Amino acid sequence: MIYFDHNATTPIAEPAFEAMLPFLRDEYGNASSRHELGTRARAAVEQAREQVAAAVGVQPVQVVFTSGGTEANNLFVKGIAMRRKPGRIAIGAIEHPCVREPARQLAKSGWTLAELGADSDGVTRVSDLAALPGAQTAAVSVMLANNETGVVQPVRRFADLARGAGAVMHTDAVQAFGKLPVRFAELGVDAMTVSSHKIYGPKGAGALIVDKRLDLGPLLAGGGHERGLRSGTENVAAIVGFGVAAELAAALVDTYRDHCAPLRARLEAGLVQRGARIFGAAAERVPNTSYFAFPDVEGETLVIQLDAAGFAAASGAACSSHHSGPSHVLLAMGVEPALATRAVRISLGRGNSEEEIDALLAALDSILGRLQRMSAIAA
Ligand code: PLP
């Protein structure tokens, strides 16, 4: 199978895997225990904290380990609500469900939810935030790169506006980390989400990076781990793997771009030649993501056919949720619902090659030819 679904998850990097192994068997100490085994587990967690911190340009104390991106996004949205009286939360209309759904939950408990629209290129509109009466906005969340289109969002501009109006600013950087240089301070945000399994680390680890002054309540109360922000015995092995993966991701960010950008250009030239429309192509995008639709071919159908031919891709409907139906991202961009159901995402990674792109294009030729013949017979 040729894997083209790296925005869903990535294979684990060998150094991350190797680093985890001792902590899955012999080094089983609880990082809170005072004996030697526990002390070694604590040292490993703190080393990983330093690695993640260095990868995004913060101090280790600013890294709050979580079980992944979903938890980190929930921690921001709900954690803010625990510490502030109800006000307005503004989020991008194209955010991942793990920002949208907790924000919708807040809207059921006295908060006002404002959705910031996107333009036809998939860029969240700064003017939508500027148009809101400032004083009531308590929190703003706009992602750094969209998981479906790969479009990079003007987070710094949102942050300047939000903080200027006294709101706290969060960005979900899950799909940007490892694909672009990500420096917390340059983004001007108060909190930022990252996830391990999107950067060649293990599943089950992630972090909310926070400004030290940010006052958040915890989702999980208990023994007071992670400075009281995330109680629960640490998943030491996953955190260790995350640390190594984060260090690698930051070190390889230029190599990653130089590898993926020409591959995507080759892919998209072939797709356009075959009649596809590429979503977000006019905007700045992370270098690995291509989101497209062929007229008259359902996205789900194409993904199933590609799978049968040995290629792992994602359809628009499956990109970000378990709900079927057209992607909310494409609808927010003004794409007609019928075309939105045709969307397919190819997300490249470190291991993909030119030969694999050419093999995919050849497979598309036979699949599209077959589907056209079938629809001609049906008509
Ligand atoms: N945010 C974005 C933009 C994502 O693409 C994802 C994963 O699909 C998440 C958050 C959730 O991260 P995790 O899978 O670590 O919970």
PDB file of C-alpha atoms in Angstrom, residues 113-269:
ATOM      1  CA  LEU A 113     -20.349  31.671  19.770  1.00  0.00           C
ATOM      2  CA  ALA A 114     -19.216  33.701  16.761  1.00  0.00           C
ATOM      3  CA  GLU A 115     -17.952  31.872  13.683  1.00  0.00           C
ATOM      4  CA  LEU A 116     -15.410  33.713  11.564  1.00  0.00           C
ATOM      5  CA  GLY A 117     -16.015  33.056   7.872  1.00  0.00           C
ATOM      6  CA  ALA A 118     -13.500  31.990   5.259  1.00  0.00           C
ATOM      7  CA  ASP A 119     -12.883  33.351   1.783  1.00  0.00           C
ATOM      8  CA  SER A 120     -13.044  31.213  -1.353  1.00  0.00           C
ATOM      9  CA  ASP A 121      -9.329  30.369  -1.014  1.00  0.00           C
ATOM     10  CA  GLY A 122      -9.889  28.920   2.468  1.00  0.00           C
ATOM     11  CA  VAL A 123      -8.424  31.799   4.459  1.00  0.00           C
ATOM     12  CA  THR A 124     -10.300  32.791   7.634  1.00  0.00           C
ATOM     13  CA  ARG A 125     -11.388  36.416   7.391  1.00  0.00           C
ATOM     14  CA  VAL A 126      -9.647  38.794   9.794  1.00  0.00           C
ATOM     15  CA  SER A 127     -12.331  41.382   8.993  1.00  0.00           C
ATOM     16  CA  ASP A 128     -14.948  39.089  10.590  1.00  0.00           C
ATOM     17  CA  LEU A 129     -13.165  39.361  13.936  1.00  0.00           C
ATOM     18  CA  ALA A 130     -12.593  43.092  13.495  1.00  0.00           C
ATOM     19  CA  ALA A 131     -16.332  43.538  12.890  1.00  0.00           C
ATOM     20  CA  LEU A 132     -17.306  42.027  16.255  1.00  0.00           C
ATOM     21  CA  PRO A 133     -17.833  44.499  19.111  1.00  0.00           C
ATOM     22  CA  GLY A 134     -14.469  43.980  20.875  1.00  0.00           C
ATOM     23  CA  ALA A 135     -15.193  44.228  24.555  1.00  0.00           C
ATOM     24  CA  GLN A 136     -17.333  41.108  24.769  1.00  0.00           C
ATOM     25  CA  THR A 137     -14.903  38.746  23.071  1.00  0.00           C
ATOM     26  CA  ALA A 138     -13.167  36.691  25.740  1.00  0.00           C
ATOM     27  CA  ALA A 139     -11.434  34.082  23.588  1.00  0.00           C
ATOM     28  CA  VAL A 140     -10.477  33.547  19.953  1.00  0.00           C
ATOM     29  CA  SER A 141      -9.317  30.314  18.318  1.00  0.00           C
ATOM     30  CA  VAL A 142      -8.034  30.177  14.733  1.00  0.00           C
ATOM     31  CA  MET A 143      -6.017  27.237  13.417  1.00  0.00           C
ATOM     32  CA  LEU A 144      -2.556  27.699  11.911  1.00  0.00           C
ATOM     33  CA  ALA A 145      -3.065  25.306   8.990  1.00  0.00           C
ATOM     34  CA  ASN A 146      -6.280  23.642   7.943  1.00  0.00           C
ATOM     35  CA  ASN A 147      -6.294  19.838   7.995  1.00  0.00           C
ATOM     36  CA  GLU A 148      -8.338  19.486   4.794  1.00  0.00           C
ATOM     37  CA  THR A 149      -6.978  22.207   2.490  1.00  0.00           C
ATOM     38  CA  GLY A 150      -3.587  22.784   4.128  1.00  0.00           C
ATOM     39  CA  VAL A 151      -4.247  26.543   3.875  1.00  0.00           C
ATOM     40  CA  VAL A 152      -2.150  28.606   6.303  1.00  0.00           C
ATOM     41  CA  GLN A 153      -4.167  31.079   8.347  1.00  0.00           C
ATOM     42  CA  PRO A 154      -3.159  34.656   9.306  1.00  0.00           C
ATOM     43  CA  VAL A 155      -2.898  33.779  12.997  1.00  0.00           C
ATOM     44  CA  ARG A 156      -0.578  36.651  13.910  1.00  0.00           C
ATOM     45  CA  ARG A 157      -3.130  39.177  12.624  1.00  0.00           C
ATOM     46  CA  PHE A 158      -5.916  37.501  14.570  1.00  0.00           C
ATOM     47  CA  ALA A 159      -3.724  37.438  17.668  1.00  0.00           C
ATOM     48  CA  ASP A 160      -2.904  41.149  17.440  1.00  0.00           C
ATOM     49  CA  LEU A 161      -6.584  42.025  17.098  1.00  0.00           C
ATOM     50  CA  ALA A 162      -7.739  39.621  19.805  1.00  0.00           C
ATOM     51  CA  ARG A 163      -5.156  40.586  22.376  1.00  0.00           C
ATOM     52  CA  GLY A 164      -5.587  44.256  21.558  1.00  0.00           C
ATOM     53  CA  ALA A 165      -9.226  43.829  22.563  1.00  0.00           C
ATOM     54  CA  GLY A 166      -8.367  41.951  25.774  1.00  0.00           C
ATOM     55  CA  ALA A 167      -9.286  38.483  24.498  1.00  0.00           C
ATOM     56  CA  VAL A 168      -7.091  35.404  24.842  1.00  0.00           C
ATOM     57  CA  MET A 169      -5.884  33.897  21.598  1.00  0.00           C
ATOM     58  CA  HIS A 170      -5.403  30.216  20.798  1.00  0.00           C
ATOM     59  CA  THR A 171      -4.195  28.475  17.685  1.00  0.00           C
ATOM     60  CA  ASP A 172      -4.498  24.823  16.745  1.00  0.00           C
ATOM     61  CA  ALA A 173      -1.090  24.178  15.173  1.00  0.00           C
ATOM     62  CA  VAL A 174      -1.581  20.405  14.834  1.00  0.00           C
ATOM     63  CA  GLN A 175      -1.345  20.477  11.027  1.00  0.00           C
ATOM     64  CA  ALA A 176       1.354  23.146  10.826  1.00  0.00           C
ATOM     65  CA  PHE A 177       3.924  21.753  13.263  1.00  0.00           C
ATOM     66  CA  GLY A 178       6.635  19.885  11.354  1.00  0.00           C
ATOM     67  CA  LYS A 179       5.437  21.325   8.034  1.00  0.00           C
ATOM     68  CA  LEU A 180       6.293  24.985   8.674  1.00  0.00           C
ATOM     69  CA  PRO A 181       8.623  26.622  11.194  1.00  0.00           C
ATOM     70  CA  VAL A 182       6.341  27.188  14.207  1.00  0.00           C
ATOM     71  CA  ARG A 183       7.519  29.678  16.856  1.00  0.00           C
ATOM     72  CA  PHE A 184       5.045  30.365  19.641  1.00  0.00           C
ATOM     73  CA  ALA A 185       6.234  33.932  20.335  1.00  0.00           C
ATOM     74  CA  GLU A 186       6.122  34.963  16.670  1.00  0.00           C
ATOM     75  CA  LEU A 187       2.479  33.924  16.454  1.00  0.00           C
ATOM     76  CA  GLY A 188       1.583  36.228  19.347  1.00  0.00           C
ATOM     77  CA  VAL A 189      -0.832  33.706  20.860  1.00  0.00           C
ATOM     78  CA  ASP A 190      -1.607  32.788  24.472  1.00  0.00           C
ATOM     79  CA  ALA A 191      -2.008  29.075  23.790  1.00  0.00           C
ATOM     80  CA  MET A 192      -1.195  26.641  20.998  1.00  0.00           C
ATOM     81  CA  THR A 193      -2.066  22.992  20.364  1.00  0.00           C
ATOM     82  CA  VAL A 194       0.331  20.374  18.966  1.00  0.00           C
ATOM     83  CA  SER A 195      -0.078  16.616  18.515  1.00  0.00           C
ATOM     84  CA  SER A 196       2.489  13.813  18.404  1.00  0.00           C
ATOM     85  CA  HIS A 197       1.008  11.396  15.893  1.00  0.00           C
ATOM     86  CA  LYS A 198       0.859  14.016  13.127  1.00  0.00           C
ATOM     87  CA  ILE A 199       4.644  14.544  13.347  1.00  0.00           C
ATOM     88  CA  TYR A 200       5.868  10.928  13.206  1.00  0.00           C
ATOM     89  CA  GLY A 201       5.452  10.388  16.930  1.00  0.00           C
ATOM     90  CA  PRO A 202       3.192   7.905  18.709  1.00  0.00           C
ATOM     91  CA  LYS A 203      -0.551   8.320  19.206  1.00  0.00           C
ATOM     92  CA  GLY A 204      -1.784   9.308  22.653  1.00  0.00           C
ATOM     93  CA  ALA A 205       0.414  12.348  23.285  1.00  0.00           C
ATOM     94  CA  GLY A 206       0.130  16.035  22.511  1.00  0.00           C
ATOM     95  CA  ALA A 207       0.484  19.336  24.293  1.00  0.00           C
ATOM     96  CA  LEU A 208      -1.096  22.667  24.957  1.00  0.00           C
ATOM     97  CA  ILE A 209       1.676  25.270  24.880  1.00  0.00           C
ATOM     98  CA  VAL A 210       0.691  28.147  27.132  1.00  0.00           C
ATOM     99  CA  ASP A 211       1.767  31.638  28.014  1.00  0.00           C
ATOM    100  CA  LYS A 212       2.799  31.463  31.677  1.00  0.00           C
ATOM    101  CA  ARG A 213       0.264  34.136  32.621  1.00  0.00           C
ATOM    102  CA  LEU A 214      -2.698  32.328  31.061  1.00  0.00           C
ATOM    103  CA  ASP A 215      -5.285  31.321  33.640  1.00  0.00           C
ATOM    104  CA  LEU A 216      -6.959  28.034  32.653  1.00  0.00           C
ATOM    105  CA  GLY A 217      -9.039  25.527  34.572  1.00  0.00           C
ATOM    106  CA  PRO A 218      -8.259  21.796  34.228  1.00  0.00           C
ATOM    107  CA  LEU A 219     -10.407  19.305  32.316  1.00  0.00           C
ATOM    108  CA  LEU A 220      -9.192  16.536  34.595  1.00  0.00           C
ATOM    109  CA  ALA A 221      -8.884  17.126  38.323  1.00  0.00           C
ATOM    110  CA  GLY A 222      -6.934  14.775  40.554  1.00  0.00           C
ATOM    111  CA  GLY A 223      -3.338  14.458  41.653  1.00  0.00           C
ATOM    112  CA  GLY A 224      -2.252  17.804  40.233  1.00  0.00           C
ATOM    113  CA  HIS A 225       0.045  16.630  37.450  1.00  0.00           C
ATOM    114  CA  GLU A 226       1.173  19.085  34.761  1.00  0.00           C
ATOM    115  CA  ARG A 227       1.022  22.042  37.169  1.00  0.00           C
ATOM    116  CA  GLY A 228      -2.548  21.104  38.056  1.00  0.00           C
ATOM    117  CA  LEU A 229      -3.700  21.487  34.454  1.00  0.00           C
ATOM    118  CA  ARG A 230      -3.876  17.789  33.599  1.00  0.00           C
ATOM    119  CA  SER A 231      -4.081  15.272  36.375  1.00  0.00           C
ATOM    120  CA  GLY A 232      -3.379  11.634  35.645  1.00  0.00           C
ATOM    121  CA  THR A 233      -0.276   9.428  35.603  1.00  0.00           C
ATOM    122  CA  GLU A 234       1.826  10.399  32.606  1.00  0.00           C
ATOM    123  CA  ASN A 235       1.954   8.161  29.524  1.00  0.00           C
ATOM    124  CA  VAL A 236       5.738   8.132  29.787  1.00  0.00           C
ATOM    125  CA  ALA A 237       6.517   6.072  26.665  1.00  0.00           C
ATOM    126  CA  ALA A 238       4.259   8.173  24.418  1.00  0.00           C
ATOM    127  CA  ILE A 239       5.597  11.426  25.861  1.00  0.00           C
ATOM    128  CA  VAL A 240       9.188  10.240  25.305  1.00  0.00           C
ATOM    129  CA  GLY A 241       8.378   9.336  21.678  1.00  0.00           C
ATOM    130  CA  PHE A 242       6.654  12.702  21.232  1.00  0.00           C
ATOM    131  CA  GLY A 243       9.752  14.534  22.489  1.00  0.00           C
ATOM    132  CA  VAL A 244      12.045  12.790  20.021  1.00  0.00           C
ATOM    133  CA  ALA A 245       9.556  13.260  17.166  1.00  0.00           C
ATOM    134  CA  ALA A 246       9.203  16.983  17.984  1.00  0.00           C
ATOM    135  CA  GLU A 247      12.963  17.500  17.965  1.00  0.00           C
ATOM    136  CA  LEU A 248      13.216  15.725  14.612  1.00  0.00           C
ATOM    137  CA  ALA A 249      10.235  17.575  13.134  1.00  0.00           C
ATOM    138  CA  ALA A 250      11.767  20.958  13.944  1.00  0.00           C
ATOM    139  CA  ALA A 251      15.200  19.920  12.651  1.00  0.00           C
ATOM    140  CA  LEU A 252      13.766  18.526   9.402  1.00  0.00           C
ATOM    141  CA  VAL A 253      11.272  21.261   8.574  1.00  0.00           C
ATOM    142  CA  ASP A 254      13.269  22.622   5.596  1.00  0.00           C
ATOM    143  CA  THR A 255      14.065  19.129   4.306  1.00  0.00           C
ATOM    144  CA  TYR A 256      10.380  18.294   4.608  1.00  0.00           C
ATOM    145  CA  ARG A 257       9.371  21.295   2.501  1.00  0.00           C
ATOM    146  CA  ASP A 258      12.070  20.612  -0.096  1.00  0.00           C
ATOM    147  CA  HIS A 259      10.855  17.028  -0.326  1.00  0.00           C
ATOM    148  CA  CYS A 260       7.084  17.542  -0.335  1.00  0.00           C
ATOM    149  CA  ALA A 261       6.660  20.769  -2.337  1.00  0.00           C
ATOM    150  CA  PRO A 262       7.976  19.382  -5.683  1.00  0.00           C
ATOM    151  CA  LEU A 263       6.028  16.161  -5.185  1.00  0.00           C
ATOM    152  CA  ARG A 264       2.829  18.088  -4.632  1.00  0.00           C
ATOM    153  CA  ALA A 265       3.528  20.288  -7.675  1.00  0.00           C
ATOM    154  CA  ARG A 266       3.971  17.133  -9.788  1.00  0.00           C
ATOM    155  CA  LEU A 267       0.779  15.638  -8.373  1.00  0.00           C
ATOM    156  CA  GLU A 268      -1.278  18.784  -8.909  1.00  0.00           C
ATOM    157  CA  ALA A 269      -0.023  19.315 -12.464  1.00  0.00           C
TER     158      ALA A 269
END
